[in-house]
Coordinates of C-alpha atoms in Angstrom, one line a residue:
Chain A
M1 CA 0.0 0.0 0.0
N2 CA 1.1 3.5 -0.7
G3 CA 1.4 4.3 3.1
V4 CA 3.5 6.7 5.1
H5 CA 5.8 3.9 6.0
D6 CA 7.2 3.9 2.5
M7 CA 9.5 6.8 3.3
G8 CA 12.4 6.5 0.8
G9 CA 13.0 9.9 -0.9
M10 CA 10.5 11.9 1.3
Q11 CA 11.7 15.3 2.4
G12 CA 10.9 17.5 5.3
M13 CA 11.4 15.0 8.1
G14 CA 14.2 17.0 9.7
P15 CA 17.7 16.1 10.7
V16 CA 18.7 12.7 12.2
Q17 CA 18.5 12.8 16.0
Y18 CA 21.3 10.9 17.4
E19 CA 21.4 9.7 21.0
K20 CA 24.8 8.9 22.5
N21 CA 25.1 5.7 24.5
E22 CA 21.5 4.7 23.6
P23 CA 20.1 1.8 25.7
V24 CA 18.7 -1.2 23.9
F25 CA 15.3 -0.5 25.5
H26 CA 14.4 3.0 26.9
A27 CA 11.9 1.6 29.4
V28 CA 11.0 -1.8 30.8
W29 CA 7.7 -1.8 28.8
E30 CA 9.6 -1.5 25.5
G31 CA 11.4 -4.8 26.2
R32 CA 8.1 -6.4 27.3
V33 CA 6.4 -5.3 24.1
Y34 CA 9.3 -6.6 21.9
S35 CA 9.3 -10.0 23.6
L36 CA 5.5 -10.3 23.7
N37 CA 5.5 -9.8 20.0
R38 CA 8.2 -12.5 19.5
A39 CA 6.6 -14.9 21.9
I40 CA 3.1 -14.7 20.4
R41 CA 4.5 -15.2 16.9
A42 CA 5.7 -18.6 18.1
W43 CA 2.0 -19.6 17.9
R44 CA 2.4 -19.2 14.1
K45 CA -1.1 -17.7 13.7
W46 CA 0.5 -15.1 11.4
N47 CA 3.9 -14.4 9.8
L48 CA 6.5 -11.7 9.6
D49 CA 4.8 -10.2 6.5
T50 CA 1.5 -10.0 8.3
D51 CA 3.3 -8.2 11.2
R52 CA 4.9 -5.7 8.9
H53 CA 1.6 -5.0 7.3
G54 CA 0.0 -4.5 10.7
I55 CA 2.3 -1.6 11.3
E56 CA 1.6 -0.2 7.8
L57 CA -2.1 -0.2 8.6
L58 CA -1.8 2.3 11.4
P59 CA -3.3 5.7 10.5
P60 CA -0.5 7.9 9.1
A61 CA -0.8 10.6 11.7
D62 CA -0.5 7.9 14.5
Y63 CA 2.4 6.2 12.7
L64 CA 4.4 9.4 12.6
R65 CA 3.6 10.4 16.2
M66 CA 4.1 7.1 17.9
S67 CA 7.4 5.8 19.1
Y68 CA 8.6 2.5 17.5
Y69 CA 7.4 0.2 20.3
E70 CA 4.1 2.0 20.7
R71 CA 3.4 1.0 17.1
W72 CA 4.3 -2.6 18.0
F73 CA 2.0 -2.5 21.1
T74 CA -0.9 -1.1 19.1
R75 CA -0.5 -3.7 16.4
L76 CA -0.3 -6.5 19.0
L77 CA -3.6 -5.4 20.6
T78 CA -5.3 -5.5 17.2
N79 CA -3.8 -8.8 16.2
L80 CA -4.7 -10.5 19.5
V81 CA -8.4 -9.8 19.0
Q82 CA -8.4 -10.3 15.3
F83 CA -6.8 -13.7 15.5
G84 CA -8.9 -14.9 18.4
F85 CA -6.3 -14.9 21.3
V86 CA -8.2 -12.4 23.4
T87 CA -11.9 -11.4 23.2
K88 CA -13.0 -7.7 23.4
E89 CA -14.6 -8.5 26.7
E90 CA -11.3 -9.8 28.1
M91 CA -9.5 -6.7 26.9
E92 CA -12.2 -4.7 28.7
S93 CA -11.9 -6.6 32.0
G94 CA -8.2 -7.4 31.9
K95 CA -9.2 -10.9 33.1
P96 CA -9.7 -14.2 31.3
A97 CA -13.4 -14.9 30.6
P98 CA -15.0 -17.0 33.4
G99 CA -14.7 -20.7 32.6
S100 CA -12.4 -20.2 29.7
S101 CA -9.7 -22.9 29.2
R102 CA -6.1 -22.1 29.9
A103 CA -3.6 -22.6 27.0
T104 CA 0.0 -23.8 27.2
P105 CA 2.5 -21.1 26.1
A106 CA 3.9 -21.8 22.6
L107 CA 7.3 -20.4 23.8
T108 CA 9.0 -21.3 27.0
A109 CA 12.3 -19.9 28.4
T110 CA 14.2 -23.1 27.7
M111 CA 13.0 -23.0 24.1
S112 CA 13.7 -19.3 23.5
S113 CA 17.4 -19.7 22.4
G114 CA 16.5 -22.4 19.8
F115 CA 13.5 -20.3 18.8
L116 CA 15.7 -17.3 18.2
S117 CA 18.0 -19.2 15.9
R118 CA 15.3 -20.6 13.8
G119 CA 15.6 -19.1 10.3
I120 CA 13.5 -17.4 7.7
P121 CA 13.3 -20.1 5.0
S122 CA 14.9 -19.7 1.7
S123 CA 16.2 -22.2 -0.8
N124 CA 18.0 -22.8 -4.0
D125 CA 15.1 -25.0 -5.1
P126 CA 16.0 -25.7 -8.8
K127 CA 12.3 -26.2 -9.6
V128 CA 11.7 -22.5 -9.0
R129 CA 13.3 -21.0 -12.1
P130 CA 14.6 -17.4 -12.0
L131 CA 12.9 -15.1 -14.5
F132 CA 16.0 -12.9 -14.8
K133 CA 19.8 -13.3 -14.7
V134 CA 22.7 -11.5 -13.3
G135 CA 23.8 -8.6 -15.5
Q136 CA 20.4 -8.2 -17.1
R137 CA 18.7 -4.7 -17.3
V138 CA 15.3 -4.7 -15.7
R139 CA 12.5 -2.2 -14.9
A140 CA 10.7 -2.2 -11.6
R141 CA 7.0 -2.6 -12.4
N142 CA 4.7 0.3 -11.9
I143 CA 2.3 -1.4 -9.5
N144 CA 0.3 0.1 -6.6
P145 CA -1.2 -2.8 -4.6
S146 CA -3.5 -1.7 -1.8
G147 CA -2.2 -4.5 0.4
H148 CA 1.3 -5.3 1.6
T149 CA 4.2 -4.9 -0.8
R150 CA 8.0 -4.5 -0.4
L151 CA 8.4 -2.7 -3.7
P152 CA 9.2 0.9 -2.6
R153 CA 7.4 3.7 -4.5
Y154 CA 10.7 5.5 -5.3
A155 CA 11.8 2.5 -7.5
R156 CA 8.7 1.9 -9.5
G157 CA 9.1 2.4 -13.2
K158 CA 12.8 2.8 -12.8
T159 CA 15.5 0.8 -14.7
G160 CA 18.4 -1.0 -13.0
T161 CA 20.8 -3.9 -13.3
I162 CA 20.5 -7.3 -11.6
M163 CA 23.7 -7.7 -9.6
I164 CA 23.1 -10.8 -7.5
D165 CA 20.5 -13.6 -7.5
H166 CA 19.8 -14.3 -3.8
G167 CA 17.8 -17.5 -4.3
V168 CA 14.2 -18.3 -3.6
Y169 CA 12.0 -16.7 -1.0
S170 CA 8.2 -16.5 -0.3
F171 CA 6.5 -13.5 -1.8
P172 CA 5.4 -10.9 0.8
D173 CA 2.5 -9.5 -1.2
T174 CA 0.7 -12.8 -1.0
S175 CA 2.1 -14.3 2.2
A176 CA 1.1 -11.3 4.3
H177 CA -2.5 -11.9 3.4
F178 CA -2.4 -15.7 3.7
L179 CA -2.7 -16.1 -0.1
G180 CA 0.1 -18.5 -0.5
E181 CA 3.9 -18.3 -0.4
K182 CA 4.3 -17.9 -4.2
R183 CA 8.0 -18.7 -3.9
Q184 CA 10.2 -16.9 -6.4
H185 CA 13.7 -15.5 -6.9
V186 CA 14.9 -12.4 -5.1
Y187 CA 17.7 -10.2 -6.7
S188 CA 19.8 -7.4 -5.7
V189 CA 19.1 -4.7 -8.3
R190 CA 21.4 -1.7 -8.7
F191 CA 20.0 1.7 -9.7
T192 CA 21.9 4.8 -10.4
A193 CA 20.9 7.8 -8.3
R194 CA 20.4 9.7 -11.6
E195 CA 17.8 7.2 -12.7
L196 CA 16.0 7.4 -9.3
W197 CA 16.4 11.1 -8.6
G198 CA 17.2 12.9 -11.8
E199 CA 20.2 14.6 -13.5
S200 CA 21.2 16.6 -10.4
A201 CA 22.1 13.5 -8.5
S202 CA 25.8 12.4 -8.2
P203 CA 27.0 10.0 -10.9
R204 CA 28.9 8.2 -8.1
H205 CA 25.8 7.4 -6.0
F206 CA 24.0 4.0 -6.4
V207 CA 21.1 2.4 -4.6
H208 CA 20.8 -1.3 -4.3
I209 CA 17.3 -2.7 -3.7
D210 CA 16.3 -6.3 -3.2
M211 CA 13.4 -7.3 -5.5
W212 CA 11.3 -10.4 -6.2
D213 CA 10.6 -11.7 -9.7
D214 CA 7.0 -10.3 -9.6
Y215 CA 8.3 -6.8 -9.1
L216 CA 10.4 -6.8 -12.3
E217 CA 10.0 -6.7 -16.1
R218 CA 12.5 -6.7 -18.9
A219 CA 13.9 -3.3 -19.7
Chain B
M1 CA -5.2 -6.1 40.7
N2 CA -8.3 -6.6 38.6
T3 CA -9.5 -3.0 39.2
T4 CA -6.0 -1.6 38.4
R5 CA -5.9 -3.5 35.2
R6 CA -9.6 -2.9 34.2
G7 CA -9.9 -0.5 31.4
F8 CA -6.2 0.0 30.6
L9 CA -6.3 -2.2 27.6
T10 CA -9.6 -0.9 26.3
A11 CA -8.3 2.6 26.8
A12 CA -5.2 1.8 24.8
M13 CA -7.3 0.3 21.9
A14 CA -9.7 3.3 21.9
A15 CA -6.8 5.7 22.0
A16 CA -5.2 3.9 19.1
A17 CA -8.5 4.0 17.1
H18 CA -8.8 7.8 17.8
G19 CA -5.1 8.5 17.2
Q20 CA -4.5 9.6 20.8
L21 CA -2.0 6.9 22.0
G22 CA 1.2 8.7 22.8
A23 CA -0.4 12.1 22.7
Q24 CA 1.8 13.1 25.6
E25 CA 4.8 12.5 23.4
S26 CA 6.6 15.2 21.6
G27 CA 6.4 15.0 17.8
H28 CA 9.5 13.1 17.1
D29 CA 10.7 9.6 17.6
H30 CA 12.5 10.3 20.8
Q31 CA 11.2 8.6 23.9
E32 CA 9.2 10.6 26.4
V33 CA 7.3 7.7 27.7
P34 CA 3.7 8.2 28.6
S35 CA 3.6 6.6 32.0
D36 CA 0.4 4.7 31.4
L37 CA 2.0 2.7 28.6
T38 CA 3.9 1.0 31.5
L39 CA 0.5 0.1 33.1
R40 CA -1.1 -0.9 29.8
V41 CA 1.7 -3.2 28.8
K42 CA 1.7 -4.8 32.3
A43 CA -2.0 -5.3 32.1
L44 CA -1.7 -7.0 28.8
E45 CA 1.2 -9.3 29.9
S46 CA -0.8 -10.3 33.0
L47 CA -3.8 -11.2 30.9
L48 CA -1.8 -13.2 28.4
V49 CA 0.1 -15.1 31.2
E50 CA -3.2 -15.9 33.0
K51 CA -4.6 -17.2 29.7
G52 CA -1.5 -19.3 29.2
I53 CA -0.7 -17.6 25.9
V54 CA 2.8 -16.5 27.0
D55 CA 5.3 -17.5 29.7
S56 CA 6.8 -14.6 31.6
A57 CA 10.2 -16.4 31.9
A58 CA 10.3 -16.7 28.1
L59 CA 9.8 -12.9 27.9
D60 CA 12.6 -12.4 30.5
A61 CA 14.9 -14.6 28.4
L62 CA 14.2 -12.6 25.2
V63 CA 14.8 -9.3 26.9
D64 CA 18.0 -10.6 28.5
T65 CA 19.3 -11.9 25.1
F66 CA 19.0 -8.5 23.5
E67 CA 20.1 -6.4 26.5
H68 CA 23.2 -8.6 27.3
K69 CA 24.1 -11.2 24.7
V70 CA 23.4 -9.9 21.2
G71 CA 24.8 -6.5 20.1
P72 CA 27.4 -4.6 18.1
R73 CA 30.2 -6.3 20.1
N74 CA 29.4 -9.4 18.0
G75 CA 29.8 -7.5 14.7
A76 CA 33.0 -5.9 16.0
R77 CA 34.5 -9.4 16.5
V78 CA 33.5 -10.3 13.0
V79 CA 35.1 -7.2 11.5
A80 CA 38.3 -7.6 13.6
R81 CA 38.6 -11.2 12.5
A82 CA 38.2 -10.1 8.8
W83 CA 40.9 -7.5 9.3
A84 CA 43.3 -9.9 11.0
D85 CA 42.7 -13.0 8.8
P86 CA 42.6 -12.5 5.0
S87 CA 41.1 -16.0 4.5
Y88 CA 38.3 -15.3 6.9
K89 CA 37.6 -12.0 5.1
K90 CA 37.3 -13.9 1.9
R91 CA 34.8 -16.3 3.4
L92 CA 32.9 -13.4 5.0
L93 CA 32.5 -11.6 1.7
S94 CA 31.5 -14.7 -0.2
N95 CA 29.3 -16.5 2.4
A96 CA 28.5 -14.2 5.3
P97 CA 26.1 -16.3 7.3
E98 CA 28.5 -19.2 7.5
A99 CA 31.5 -17.0 8.3
I100 CA 29.5 -15.3 11.0
A101 CA 28.3 -18.6 12.4
E102 CA 32.0 -19.6 12.7
L103 CA 32.2 -17.1 15.6
G104 CA 29.0 -18.5 17.1
Y105 CA 26.5 -15.7 16.2
T106 CA 23.4 -17.4 14.7
S107 CA 20.2 -15.8 16.0
G108 CA 17.3 -14.7 13.8
Q109 CA 17.4 -11.9 11.2
G110 CA 20.9 -13.0 10.2
E111 CA 20.1 -16.1 8.2
H112 CA 20.6 -14.3 4.9
M113 CA 23.4 -11.8 5.1
L114 CA 25.6 -9.9 2.8
V115 CA 28.8 -8.1 4.0
V116 CA 29.8 -5.1 1.9
E117 CA 33.3 -3.8 2.0
N118 CA 34.4 -0.2 2.2
G119 CA 37.6 1.0 0.6
P120 CA 39.4 4.3 -0.2
K121 CA 37.1 5.0 -3.1
T122 CA 34.0 3.0 -2.1
H123 CA 31.6 3.7 0.8
N124 CA 28.5 1.6 1.7
L125 CA 25.5 2.7 3.8
V126 CA 22.7 0.5 5.0
V127 CA 19.0 1.5 5.5
C128 CA 15.5 0.0 5.6
T129 CA 13.2 2.6 4.1
L130 CA 10.1 0.5 4.6
C131 CA 10.5 -0.5 8.3
S132 CA 13.5 -1.3 10.5
C133 CA 15.3 -4.4 9.0
Y134 CA 18.7 -4.7 10.7
P135 CA 21.2 -7.6 11.2
W136 CA 20.3 -8.6 14.7
P137 CA 22.9 -11.3 15.4
V138 CA 25.8 -9.0 14.7
L139 CA 24.5 -5.6 15.7
G140 CA 21.6 -6.3 18.1
L141 CA 18.4 -4.3 17.9
P142 CA 18.6 -1.0 15.9
P143 CA 19.0 2.4 17.5
V144 CA 16.1 4.8 17.4
W145 CA 17.7 7.0 14.7
Y146 CA 18.0 4.0 12.3
K147 CA 14.2 3.5 12.6
S148 CA 13.3 7.2 12.4
A149 CA 11.7 9.0 9.5
P150 CA 14.6 11.4 8.9
Y151 CA 17.1 8.6 8.3
R152 CA 14.8 6.3 6.4
S153 CA 13.5 9.0 4.1
R154 CA 16.9 10.7 3.3
A155 CA 19.5 7.8 3.3
V156 CA 18.5 6.9 -0.3
I157 CA 18.1 10.4 -1.8
D158 CA 20.6 12.5 0.2
P159 CA 23.1 10.1 1.7
R160 CA 25.9 12.6 1.7
G161 CA 23.7 15.0 3.6
V162 CA 22.9 12.3 6.1
L163 CA 26.5 11.3 6.5
A164 CA 27.5 15.0 7.1
E165 CA 25.1 15.1 10.0
F166 CA 27.0 12.1 11.5
G167 CA 30.2 14.1 11.0
L168 CA 31.4 12.2 8.0
Q169 CA 32.4 14.2 4.9
L170 CA 33.0 11.9 1.9
A171 CA 35.3 13.1 -0.8
E172 CA 33.5 13.8 -4.2
D173 CA 35.3 11.0 -6.0
V174 CA 34.2 8.3 -3.5
E175 CA 31.5 6.0 -4.9
L176 CA 28.6 5.7 -2.5
H177 CA 26.5 2.6 -2.4
V178 CA 23.2 2.6 -0.4
W179 CA 21.7 -0.8 0.5
D180 CA 17.9 -0.6 1.1
S181 CA 16.9 -3.8 3.0
T182 CA 13.6 -4.4 1.3
A183 CA 13.7 -8.3 1.4
E184 CA 15.1 -10.8 3.9
L185 CA 18.8 -10.0 3.2
R186 CA 20.5 -8.2 6.0
Y187 CA 23.6 -6.0 5.4
L188 CA 26.8 -5.4 7.4
V189 CA 29.4 -2.9 6.4
L190 CA 33.0 -4.1 6.6
P191 CA 34.7 -0.8 7.4
E192 CA 38.2 0.2 6.3
R193 CA 40.9 -0.8 8.7
P194 CA 42.4 2.5 10.1
S195 CA 46.1 3.3 9.8
G196 CA 48.2 2.8 12.8
T197 CA 46.7 -0.5 13.7
E198 CA 49.3 -2.8 11.9
N199 CA 50.6 -4.2 15.2
M200 CA 47.3 -4.6 17.0
T201 CA 45.9 -7.9 18.0
E202 CA 42.4 -9.1 17.0
D203 CA 41.1 -8.3 20.4
Q204 CA 42.5 -4.7 20.3
L205 CA 41.1 -4.2 16.8
A206 CA 37.6 -5.3 18.0
V207 CA 37.6 -2.5 20.6
L208 CA 38.0 0.1 17.8
V209 CA 35.0 -1.0 15.7
T210 CA 31.8 0.9 16.3
R211 CA 28.2 0.1 15.5
D212 CA 27.9 3.2 13.4
A213 CA 30.9 2.1 11.2
M214 CA 29.1 -1.2 10.6
V215 CA 26.0 0.6 9.4
G216 CA 28.1 2.9 7.3
V217 CA 27.4 6.2 8.9
A218 CA 30.9 6.5 10.3
K219 CA 34.5 5.4 9.7
V220 CA 36.5 3.5 12.3
P221 CA 38.8 6.2 13.8
A222 CA 42.5 5.6 14.0
P223 CA 43.7 4.7 17.5
R224 CA 44.9 7.7 19.6
P225 CA 48.7 8.0 19.9
G226 CA 49.8 5.9 22.8
G227 CA 47.3 3.2 22.0
N228 CA 43.8 2.3 23.1
E229 CA 44.8 -0.5 25.5

């Protein structure tokens, strides 16, 4: 979706604000929100792409105002109700519904280190044929899906060169919405800054963007 | 406890719906924490523990991992090894996940990694314009500035301007490569080894390497005369 999260190339956001000796979490609640999100994903009711889309769905003004972990907390509340973990009544009372059964946590402390090292699947599955090859000129398609996508607006319609074939990954645009993994090749595509930003850009500036087969067409 | 908790979560949901959550914050990404977020998050955790959905000890373990075990010191060990051992550097640049796993760093968000090397005429910079993708096993969780609108919006269109704000002025003839982490690949910059470090051990080198240099917003400074150790 063409949301406010798709920030590449926007202007007017001000200077970078740097904090010296920044702590990992600025308050205890941030660490709890982070780990609640991780622990609940161990239930596998939704995936990483669904989670990313949950943040994108925040109203733009809220997205810009909220701190990072406030966004995570708000998304979590929404997901918990939507995917049936917690009823609205339980959110209201803060207590489990009378007579409701107690679950067994999907993630325990002894499991957590193994859980952390479990990977995002990819493969070199030869049955999934690449549509493009290294060195080929390609154009990022001009698409504007209203759901989740990882094709940033600033690259659409722009021409670049395939530099690396990263292998086969599931396709976020479908996987976020439980429409299948639609596994396909992902490439590192190099764009000149002049192609992206016009003739005033430096000829010695390049942007490398990772793109799925479905984002590309022959140039 | 019930009365304390009652209403906090509903209030949080209603506030989110009406765009009021965090209204006590100033307009930027910096953390002025609304105190009731502490209470709301506690209320949610208590509810989820009582329902058996999460285990508090597992949450403790996750927080402990990212506060104490995973962080930029891991990445610094990788960089120092690459500087000290040319065959390791070769492996790191050709198969980063395996080379990084040699040092024991294998947690999530590092399964698919690419290490990009800086040189006298090449500089690399890492960003995630769409969210906050970052190589957790070697750098830990990202700092607030990396996840902020100013960095994400400008790193791809005005990288030299961004670098100048970090105090890094790149010469005009240096090629600048910006890596936007739009898929599951995670990027680590292998900074240039500073001069004056020829006789340093791998441990001494690791001390010099900063998180910012491994994201590409800084160079590794040469050691001060007299040595760092």
